[in-house]
Amino acid sequence: MNIKIFNICLLVGWLMVLAGGVVIHPGWGLAIAGGLLIGLTLAAAYIAGWERPKAPTDKGENV
């Protein structure tokens, strides 16, 4: 899956949760959507890795 498509799907899903939660109760909807956004960000970072990709000129050395 392309990273752009992944980010769009993640955004659309989060917006659906946000809209549904705000319709039911604005405070709880914002709180749950905020917690979900933090959780999804941490999960994506954990799955993809925390480190930045190495530049093509890097030889694997720590600078």
PDB file of C-alpha atoms in Angstrom:
ATOM      1  CA  MET A   1       0.000   0.000   0.000  1.00  0.00           C
ATOM      2  CA  ASN A   2       1.257   3.434  -0.900  1.00  0.00           C
ATOM      3  CA  ILE A   3       1.980   5.739   2.073  1.00  0.00           C
ATOM      4  CA  LYS A   4      -0.289   8.426   0.620  1.00  0.00           C
ATOM      5  CA  ILE A   5      -3.225   6.002   0.371  1.00  0.00           C
ATOM      6  CA  PHE A   6      -2.506   4.747   3.899  1.00  0.00           C
ATOM      7  CA  ASN A   7      -2.552   8.279   5.299  1.00  0.00           C
ATOM      8  CA  ILE A   8      -5.770   9.151   3.451  1.00  0.00           C
ATOM      9  CA  CYS A   9      -7.490   5.995   4.734  1.00  0.00           C
ATOM     10  CA  LEU A  10      -6.299   6.727   8.261  1.00  0.00           C
ATOM     11  CA  LEU A  11      -7.567  10.309   8.028  1.00  0.00           C
ATOM     12  CA  VAL A  12     -10.962   9.322   6.624  1.00  0.00           C
ATOM     13  CA  GLY A  13     -11.442   6.664   9.302  1.00  0.00           C
ATOM     14  CA  TRP A  14     -10.469   9.081  12.054  1.00  0.00           C
ATOM     15  CA  LEU A  15     -12.818  11.756  10.687  1.00  0.00           C
ATOM     16  CA  MET A  16     -15.692   9.251  10.663  1.00  0.00           C
ATOM     17  CA  VAL A  17     -15.030   8.408  14.324  1.00  0.00           C
ATOM     18  CA  LEU A  18     -14.785  12.111  15.153  1.00  0.00           C
ATOM     19  CA  ALA A  19     -18.019  13.003  13.336  1.00  0.00           C
ATOM     20  CA  GLY A  20     -19.926  10.094  14.858  1.00  0.00           C
ATOM     21  CA  GLY A  21     -18.662  10.837  18.344  1.00  0.00           C
ATOM     22  CA  VAL A  22     -19.436  14.549  18.145  1.00  0.00           C
ATOM     23  CA  VAL A  23     -22.987  13.814  16.960  1.00  0.00           C
ATOM     24  CA  ILE A  24     -23.578  11.617  20.020  1.00  0.00           C
ATOM     25  CA  HIS A  25     -21.828  13.887  22.560  1.00  0.00           C
ATOM     26  CA  PRO A  26     -19.371  16.670  21.625  1.00  0.00           C
ATOM     27  CA  GLY A  27     -17.096  16.348  24.655  1.00  0.00           C
ATOM     28  CA  TRP A  28     -16.820  12.587  24.605  1.00  0.00           C
ATOM     29  CA  GLY A  29     -16.519  12.568  20.813  1.00  0.00           C
ATOM     30  CA  LEU A  30     -13.549  14.935  20.885  1.00  0.00           C
ATOM     31  CA  ALA A  31     -11.904  13.081  23.771  1.00  0.00           C
ATOM     32  CA  ILE A  32     -12.262   9.648  22.187  1.00  0.00           C
ATOM     33  CA  ALA A  33     -11.179  10.894  18.743  1.00  0.00           C
ATOM     34  CA  GLY A  34      -8.134  12.585  20.313  1.00  0.00           C
ATOM     35  CA  GLY A  35      -7.169   9.409  22.159  1.00  0.00           C
ATOM     36  CA  LEU A  36      -7.677   7.383  19.003  1.00  0.00           C
ATOM     37  CA  LEU A  37      -5.463   9.768  17.022  1.00  0.00           C
ATOM     38  CA  ILE A  38      -2.656   9.417  19.568  1.00  0.00           C
ATOM     39  CA  GLY A  39      -3.077   5.635  19.628  1.00  0.00           C
ATOM     40  CA  LEU A  40      -3.078   5.308  15.840  1.00  0.00           C
ATOM     41  CA  THR A  41      -0.017   7.552  15.545  1.00  0.00           C
ATOM     42  CA  LEU A  42       1.908   5.474  18.088  1.00  0.00           C
ATOM     43  CA  ALA A  43       0.776   2.210  16.477  1.00  0.00           C
ATOM     44  CA  ALA A  44       1.830   3.357  13.003  1.00  0.00           C
ATOM     45  CA  ALA A  45       5.184   4.548  14.332  1.00  0.00           C
ATOM     46  CA  TYR A  46       5.716   1.244  16.163  1.00  0.00           C
ATOM     47  CA  ILE A  47       4.855  -0.831  13.105  1.00  0.00           C
ATOM     48  CA  ALA A  48       6.836   1.291  10.631  1.00  0.00           C
ATOM     49  CA  GLY A  49       9.740   1.972  12.958  1.00  0.00           C
ATOM     50  CA  TRP A  50      10.810   4.983  14.961  1.00  0.00           C
ATOM     51  CA  GLU A  51      13.958   5.871  13.028  1.00  0.00           C
ATOM     52  CA  ARG A  52      14.088   8.164  10.048  1.00  0.00           C
ATOM     53  CA  PRO A  53      15.000   6.545   6.760  1.00  0.00           C
ATOM     54  CA  LYS A  54      18.667   6.714   5.981  1.00  0.00           C
ATOM     55  CA  ALA A  55      19.733   9.129   3.276  1.00  0.00           C
ATOM     56  CA  PRO A  56      21.304   7.584   0.165  1.00  0.00           C
ATOM     57  CA  THR A  57      24.693   9.038   1.182  1.00  0.00           C
ATOM     58  CA  ASP A  58      24.620   7.443   4.664  1.00  0.00           C
ATOM     59  CA  LYS A  59      26.846   4.424   5.081  1.00  0.00           C
ATOM     60  CA  GLY A  60      25.047   3.276   8.202  1.00  0.00           C
ATOM     61  CA  GLU A  61      27.233   5.381  10.480  1.00  0.00           C
ATOM     62  CA  ASN A  62      25.776   7.226  13.431  1.00  0.00           C
ATOM     63  CA  VAL A  63      26.453  10.924  13.136  1.00  0.00           C
TER      64      VAL A  63
END
